[in-house]
């Protein structure tokens, strides 16, 4: 009986993590950054953890100093206040200390900024993302040109029509009818703008370490290189109007052969290409998860 109970508990745990593992998305009570899906995001996560080694001791030091001041220099313990106005050593310490801390921050942060802002030569895929209240339009540049809109799936009827009823894989307020599709391990050049008569939006994908403004009449440029397959979610992160919260971004990263097949089919019909890709990718993912659960 105990073995059966343990097996059931393990199976339930596996199913819980399996359902969440289909896609990278915000999690309830999440306090850390999302898992990295690009080398840039790996650096961002490292830098965030690196800065904590400075932030935590500094916070504790300031707390200790505040407590010391309250206890040692209150009127009861120190009725005759000191009239000392200068202390050379203290002034040297509180000047050089922050300078050294900022220096330790500056070197890795400048390296990270350079990696983000320097565009790789000869990208494998170029996509233009145009923001409009309240949807995204994607245009694939190159020999095979594909363009489509990406809207939020608001109702259960829209989900059913799109074949996206699974809310673990296609979460509420994040699932869209047409995801941006890119190949894994390839450099993607992303051109971001907003419609000329629109407002400022922002293209943000946490797992990729991406956040860039979409400004009307201006073309901003960034890049990413996803190193694992999956379905990744982000949102417009600029206050753009009443439906700002209903303007999600979804990127599906697939194997190169699946991407090539999708691109060929999308030149004729994006809807049919997406259905074929979903059947190939979602079916394979669920089969793998089921096999893992059975083996465990």
CSV table of C-alpha atoms in Angstrom, one decimal:
chain,number,residue,atom,x,y,z
A,1,UNK,CA,0.0,0.0,0.0
A,2,UNK,CA,2.8,2.4,0.9
A,3,UNK,CA,4.6,1.6,-2.4
A,4,UNK,CA,1.4,2.3,-4.3
A,5,UNK,CA,0.9,5.6,-2.5
A,6,UNK,CA,4.5,6.7,-3.2
A,7,UNK,CA,4.1,5.7,-6.9
A,8,UNK,CA,0.9,7.7,-7.1
A,9,UNK,CA,2.6,10.7,-5.5
A,10,UNK,CA,5.6,10.5,-7.9
A,11,UNK,CA,3.3,10.1,-10.9
A,12,UNK,CA,1.2,13.1,-9.9
A,13,UNK,CA,4.4,15.1,-9.4
A,14,UNK,CA,5.6,14.1,-12.9
A,15,UNK,CA,2.3,15.1,-14.4
A,16,UNK,CA,2.4,18.4,-12.7
A,17,UNK,CA,5.9,19.3,-14.0
A,18,UNK,CA,5.1,17.7,-17.4
A,19,UNK,CA,2.2,20.0,-18.0
A,20,UNK,CA,4.2,23.1,-17.1
A,21,UNK,CA,7.2,21.9,-19.1
A,22,UNK,CA,5.4,22.2,-22.5
A,23,UNK,CA,5.9,26.0,-22.6
A,24,UNK,CA,8.0,28.7,-21.0
A,25,UNK,CA,5.5,31.1,-19.4
A,26,UNK,CA,5.0,33.0,-16.1
A,27,UNK,CA,4.4,30.8,-13.1
A,28,UNK,CA,2.3,31.5,-10.0
A,29,UNK,CA,4.4,33.0,-7.2
A,30,UNK,CA,7.5,33.1,-9.4
A,31,UNK,CA,10.3,35.2,-7.8
A,32,UNK,CA,13.1,34.3,-10.2
A,33,UNK,CA,13.7,35.0,-13.9
A,34,UNK,CA,12.3,32.6,-16.4
A,35,UNK,CA,14.5,29.7,-17.6
A,36,UNK,CA,16.9,30.8,-20.3
A,37,UNK,CA,16.4,29.8,-23.9
A,38,UNK,CA,19.1,31.9,-25.4
A,39,UNK,CA,22.8,32.6,-24.6
A,40,UNK,CA,21.9,36.2,-23.9
A,41,UNK,CA,19.4,35.2,-21.3
A,42,UNK,CA,22.0,32.9,-19.7
A,43,UNK,CA,24.2,35.9,-19.3
A,44,UNK,CA,21.4,37.9,-17.9
A,45,UNK,CA,20.6,35.2,-15.3
A,46,UNK,CA,24.2,34.9,-14.4
A,47,UNK,CA,24.5,38.7,-14.0
A,48,UNK,CA,21.4,38.8,-11.8
A,49,UNK,CA,22.8,36.2,-9.5
A,50,UNK,CA,26.2,37.8,-9.5
A,51,UNK,CA,24.8,41.2,-8.4
A,52,UNK,CA,23.0,39.5,-5.5
A,53,UNK,CA,26.5,38.7,-3.9
A,54,UNK,CA,26.9,42.5,-3.6
A,55,UNK,CA,23.3,43.6,-2.9
A,56,UNK,CA,22.8,41.2,0.0
A,57,UNK,CA,25.9,42.2,2.0
A,58,UNK,CA,25.4,45.9,1.3
A,59,UNK,CA,21.8,45.6,2.5
A,60,UNK,CA,22.9,43.8,5.7
A,61,UNK,CA,25.7,46.4,6.3
A,62,UNK,CA,23.2,49.3,6.0
A,63,UNK,CA,20.8,47.5,8.3
A,64,UNK,CA,23.6,46.9,10.9
A,65,UNK,CA,24.7,50.6,10.7
A,66,UNK,CA,21.1,51.8,11.2
A,67,UNK,CA,20.7,49.5,14.3
A,68,UNK,CA,24.1,50.6,15.6
A,69,UNK,CA,23.2,54.3,15.2
A,70,UNK,CA,19.8,53.8,17.0
A,71,UNK,CA,21.4,51.9,19.9
A,72,UNK,CA,24.6,53.8,20.4
A,73,UNK,CA,23.6,57.3,19.6
A,74,UNK,CA,20.2,57.7,21.1
A,75,UNK,CA,19.8,60.3,23.8
A,76,UNK,CA,19.7,57.8,26.6
A,77,UNK,CA,23.0,56.0,25.7
A,78,UNK,CA,24.8,59.2,24.4
A,79,UNK,CA,23.6,62.2,26.3
A,80,UNK,CA,26.5,64.3,25.2
A,81,UNK,CA,26.7,64.1,21.4
A,82,UNK,CA,30.1,64.1,19.6
A,83,UNK,CA,31.0,67.3,17.8
A,84,UNK,CA,33.3,65.5,15.3
A,85,UNK,CA,32.7,67.0,11.9
A,86,UNK,CA,35.2,65.1,9.7
A,87,UNK,CA,36.9,61.7,9.6
A,88,UNK,CA,39.4,61.2,6.8
A,89,UNK,CA,39.4,57.4,6.9
A,90,UNK,CA,35.6,57.1,6.9
A,91,UNK,CA,35.4,59.5,4.0
A,92,UNK,CA,38.0,57.5,2.0
A,93,UNK,CA,36.1,54.3,2.7
A,94,UNK,CA,32.7,55.6,1.7
A,95,UNK,CA,34.1,57.1,-1.5
A,96,UNK,CA,36.2,54.2,-2.6
A,97,UNK,CA,33.8,51.5,-1.5
A,98,UNK,CA,31.0,52.4,-3.9
A,99,UNK,CA,33.5,53.1,-6.7
A,100,UNK,CA,34.9,49.6,-6.4
A,101,UNK,CA,31.4,48.1,-6.3
A,102,UNK,CA,30.3,50.0,-9.4
A,103,UNK,CA,33.5,48.9,-11.1
A,104,UNK,CA,32.7,45.2,-10.4
A,105,UNK,CA,29.2,45.9,-11.8
A,106,UNK,CA,30.3,47.9,-14.9
A,107,UNK,CA,32.7,45.3,-16.5
A,108,UNK,CA,30.2,42.4,-16.8
A,109,UNK,CA,27.3,44.7,-17.6
A,110,UNK,CA,29.1,46.4,-20.4
A,111,UNK,CA,30.0,43.0,-21.8
A,112,UNK,CA,26.4,42.0,-21.6
A,113,UNK,CA,25.2,45.2,-23.3
A,114,UNK,CA,27.7,44.7,-26.1
A,115,UNK,CA,26.5,41.1,-26.7
A,116,UNK,CA,22.9,42.3,-26.8
A,117,UNK,CA,23.5,45.4,-29.1
A,118,UNK,CA,26.1,44.1,-31.5
A,119,UNK,CA,24.2,42.5,-34.4
A,120,UNK,CA,25.6,39.2,-35.7
A,121,UNK,CA,26.6,39.2,-39.4
A,122,UNK,CA,24.6,37.2,-41.9
A,123,UNK,CA,21.6,36.2,-39.8
A,124,UNK,CA,19.8,33.0,-40.8
A,125,UNK,CA,16.3,34.5,-40.5
A,126,UNK,CA,15.0,38.1,-40.7
A,127,UNK,CA,11.6,38.9,-39.3
A,128,UNK,CA,9.8,42.2,-39.0
A,129,UNK,CA,7.4,42.6,-36.1
A,130,UNK,CA,4.9,45.5,-36.4
A,131,UNK,CA,2.8,46.4,-33.4
A,132,UNK,CA,-0.7,47.8,-33.7
A,133,UNK,CA,-3.5,48.3,-31.1
A,134,UNK,CA,-3.8,45.5,-30.2
A,135,UNK,CA,-2.0,42.8,-32.2
A,136,UNK,CA,1.3,41.9,-33.8
A,137,UNK,CA,2.1,41.4,-37.4
A,138,UNK,CA,5.0,39.3,-38.5
A,139,UNK,CA,6.7,39.5,-41.9
A,140,UNK,CA,9.4,37.0,-42.9
A,141,UNK,CA,12.0,38.5,-45.2
A,142,UNK,CA,13.9,36.5,-47.8
A,143,UNK,CA,13.2,34.3,-50.8
A,144,UNK,CA,10.0,32.9,-49.2
A,145,UNK,CA,8.0,35.8,-47.8
A,146,UNK,CA,5.3,35.1,-45.3
A,147,UNK,CA,3.2,37.7,-43.4
A,148,UNK,CA,0.4,37.1,-40.9
A,149,UNK,CA,-1.3,38.8,-37.9
A,150,UNK,CA,-1.1,37.4,-34.3
A,151,UNK,CA,-4.2,37.9,-32.1
A,152,UNK,CA,-5.0,36.9,-28.6
A,153,UNK,CA,-7.3,33.9,-28.2
A,154,UNK,CA,-9.9,35.4,-25.9
A,155,UNK,CA,-12.7,32.9,-25.7
A,156,UNK,CA,-13.1,29.1,-25.4
A,157,UNK,CA,-14.7,29.1,-28.8
A,158,UNK,CA,-11.7,30.7,-30.4
A,159,UNK,CA,-9.4,28.2,-28.6
A,160,UNK,CA,-11.5,25.3,-29.9
A,161,UNK,CA,-11.4,26.6,-33.4
A,162,UNK,CA,-7.6,26.9,-33.3
A,163,UNK,CA,-7.2,23.5,-31.6
A,164,UNK,CA,-5.6,25.1,-28.5
A,165,UNK,CA,-7.8,23.9,-25.7
A,166,UNK,CA,-4.9,22.8,-23.5
A,167,UNK,CA,-4.4,25.7,-21.1
A,168,UNK,CA,-1.2,24.3,-19.8
A,169,UNK,CA,0.4,24.6,-23.2
A,170,UNK,CA,-1.7,27.5,-24.4
A,171,UNK,CA,-2.4,29.6,-21.3
A,172,UNK,CA,-5.2,32.1,-20.8
A,173,UNK,CA,-4.3,35.7,-21.9
A,174,UNK,CA,-1.1,34.4,-23.6
A,175,UNK,CA,-2.2,32.0,-26.3
A,176,UNK,CA,-2.5,33.5,-29.8
A,177,UNK,CA,-3.9,32.2,-33.1
A,178,UNK,CA,-0.6,32.4,-35.0
A,179,UNK,CA,2.8,32.2,-33.3
A,180,UNK,CA,6.0,33.4,-34.7
A,181,UNK,CA,7.9,30.3,-35.8
A,182,UNK,CA,11.7,30.1,-35.8
A,183,UNK,CA,14.3,27.3,-36.1
A,184,UNK,CA,16.3,26.2,-33.1
A,185,UNK,CA,20.0,27.1,-33.1
A,186,UNK,CA,19.7,29.7,-35.8
A,187,UNK,CA,20.4,33.5,-35.5
A,188,UNK,CA,17.2,35.5,-36.0
A,189,UNK,CA,17.3,39.2,-36.8
A,190,UNK,CA,14.2,40.9,-35.5
A,191,UNK,CA,13.1,44.3,-36.8
A,192,UNK,CA,10.6,46.0,-34.5
A,193,UNK,CA,8.3,48.9,-35.3
A,194,UNK,CA,4.8,50.2,-34.8
A,195,UNK,CA,2.2,51.3,-37.3
A,196,UNK,CA,2.7,55.0,-38.3
A,197,UNK,CA,-0.6,56.1,-36.8
A,198,UNK,CA,-0.2,54.0,-33.6
A,199,UNK,CA,1.5,54.5,-30.2
A,200,UNK,CA,4.7,53.1,-28.7
A,201,UNK,CA,4.6,49.4,-27.9
A,202,UNK,CA,7.4,47.1,-26.7
A,203,UNK,CA,8.4,43.6,-27.8
A,204,UNK,CA,9.4,41.6,-24.7
A,205,UNK,CA,10.3,37.9,-24.5
A,206,UNK,CA,11.6,37.0,-21.0
A,207,UNK,CA,13.1,33.6,-21.8
A,208,UNK,CA,15.1,35.2,-24.7
A,209,UNK,CA,16.3,38.2,-22.8
A,210,UNK,CA,14.5,40.5,-25.3
A,211,UNK,CA,12.9,43.8,-24.7
A,212,UNK,CA,12.9,46.5,-27.3
A,213,UNK,CA,10.5,49.4,-28.1
A,214,UNK,CA,8.2,49.4,-31.1
A,215,UNK,CA,8.1,53.1,-32.1
A,216,UNK,CA,5.9,54.5,-34.9
A,217,UNK,CA,8.0,55.6,-37.8
A,218,UNK,CA,11.2,54.1,-36.4
A,219,UNK,CA,12.8,50.6,-37.0
A,220,UNK,CA,14.6,49.2,-34.0
A,221,UNK,CA,16.7,46.1,-34.4
A,222,UNK,CA,17.6,43.2,-32.1
A,223,UNK,CA,18.5,39.5,-32.4
A,224,UNK,CA,18.2,36.2,-30.6
A,225,UNK,CA,19.3,32.6,-31.0
A,226,UNK,CA,17.1,30.0,-29.3
A,227,UNK,CA,19.1,27.0,-28.2
A,228,UNK,CA,16.2,24.8,-27.3
A,229,UNK,CA,12.8,24.0,-28.8
A,230,UNK,CA,9.6,25.0,-27.2
A,231,UNK,CA,6.7,27.5,-27.0
A,232,UNK,CA,7.7,30.8,-25.4
A,233,UNK,CA,5.5,33.6,-24.2
A,234,UNK,CA,5.9,37.3,-23.7
A,235,UNK,CA,3.8,40.5,-23.8
A,236,UNK,CA,3.8,44.1,-24.9
A,237,UNK,CA,5.6,45.8,-22.0
A,238,UNK,CA,4.7,49.4,-22.8
A,239,UNK,CA,1.5,51.0,-21.7
A,240,UNK,CA,-0.2,51.3,-25.0
A,241,UNK,CA,-3.9,51.7,-24.3
A,242,UNK,CA,-6.9,50.1,-22.8
A,243,UNK,CA,-6.1,46.6,-24.2
A,244,UNK,CA,-2.4,46.7,-23.3
A,245,UNK,CA,-2.9,43.5,-21.2
A,246,UNK,CA,-4.3,41.6,-24.2
A,247,UNK,CA,-1.4,41.9,-26.6
A,248,UNK,CA,0.7,38.8,-26.0
A,249,UNK,CA,3.7,37.5,-28.0
A,250,UNK,CA,4.2,33.8,-28.7
A,251,UNK,CA,7.3,32.3,-30.4
A,252,UNK,CA,7.4,28.6,-31.3
A,253,UNK,CA,11.0,27.3,-31.7
A,254,UNK,CA,11.1,24.1,-33.7
A,255,UNK,CA,13.7,21.8,-35.4
A,256,UNK,CA,15.1,23.1,-38.7
A,257,UNK,CA,13.3,20.5,-40.8
A,258,UNK,CA,10.0,21.3,-39.2
A,259,UNK,CA,10.6,25.0,-39.8
A,260,UNK,CA,11.4,24.5,-43.4
A,261,UNK,CA,8.2,22.5,-43.9
A,262,UNK,CA,6.2,25.2,-42.1
A,263,UNK,CA,7.7,28.0,-44.2
A,264,UNK,CA,7.0,26.2,-47.4
A,265,UNK,CA,3.3,25.6,-46.4
A,266,UNK,CA,2.9,29.1,-44.9
A,267,UNK,CA,3.6,30.7,-48.3
A,268,UNK,CA,0.3,29.2,-49.4
A,269,UNK,CA,-1.8,29.1,-46.2
A,270,UNK,CA,-0.5,30.1,-42.7
A,271,UNK,CA,-3.5,28.5,-41.0
A,272,UNK,CA,-2.9,25.1,-42.7
A,273,UNK,CA,0.9,25.4,-42.0
A,274,UNK,CA,0.2,26.1,-38.3
A,275,UNK,CA,-2.2,23.1,-38.0
A,276,UNK,CA,0.4,20.8,-39.5
A,277,UNK,CA,3.1,22.1,-37.3
A,278,UNK,CA,1.0,21.8,-34.2
A,279,UNK,CA,0.1,18.2,-35.1
A,280,UNK,CA,3.8,17.4,-35.5
A,281,UNK,CA,5.2,19.3,-32.5
A,282,UNK,CA,2.5,19.0,-29.9
A,283,UNK,CA,1.8,15.3,-30.6
A,284,UNK,CA,5.5,14.5,-30.3
A,285,UNK,CA,5.9,16.5,-27.0
A,286,UNK,CA,2.9,14.7,-25.5
A,287,UNK,CA,4.2,11.3,-26.6
A,288,UNK,CA,7.6,12.0,-25.0
A,289,UNK,CA,5.9,13.2,-21.8
A,290,UNK,CA,3.7,10.2,-21.7
A,291,UNK,CA,6.6,7.8,-22.2
A,292,UNK,CA,8.6,9.6,-19.4
A,293,UNK,CA,5.7,9.3,-17.0
A,294,UNK,CA,5.2,5.6,-17.8
A,295,UNK,CA,8.9,4.8,-17.4
A,296,UNK,CA,8.9,6.6,-14.0
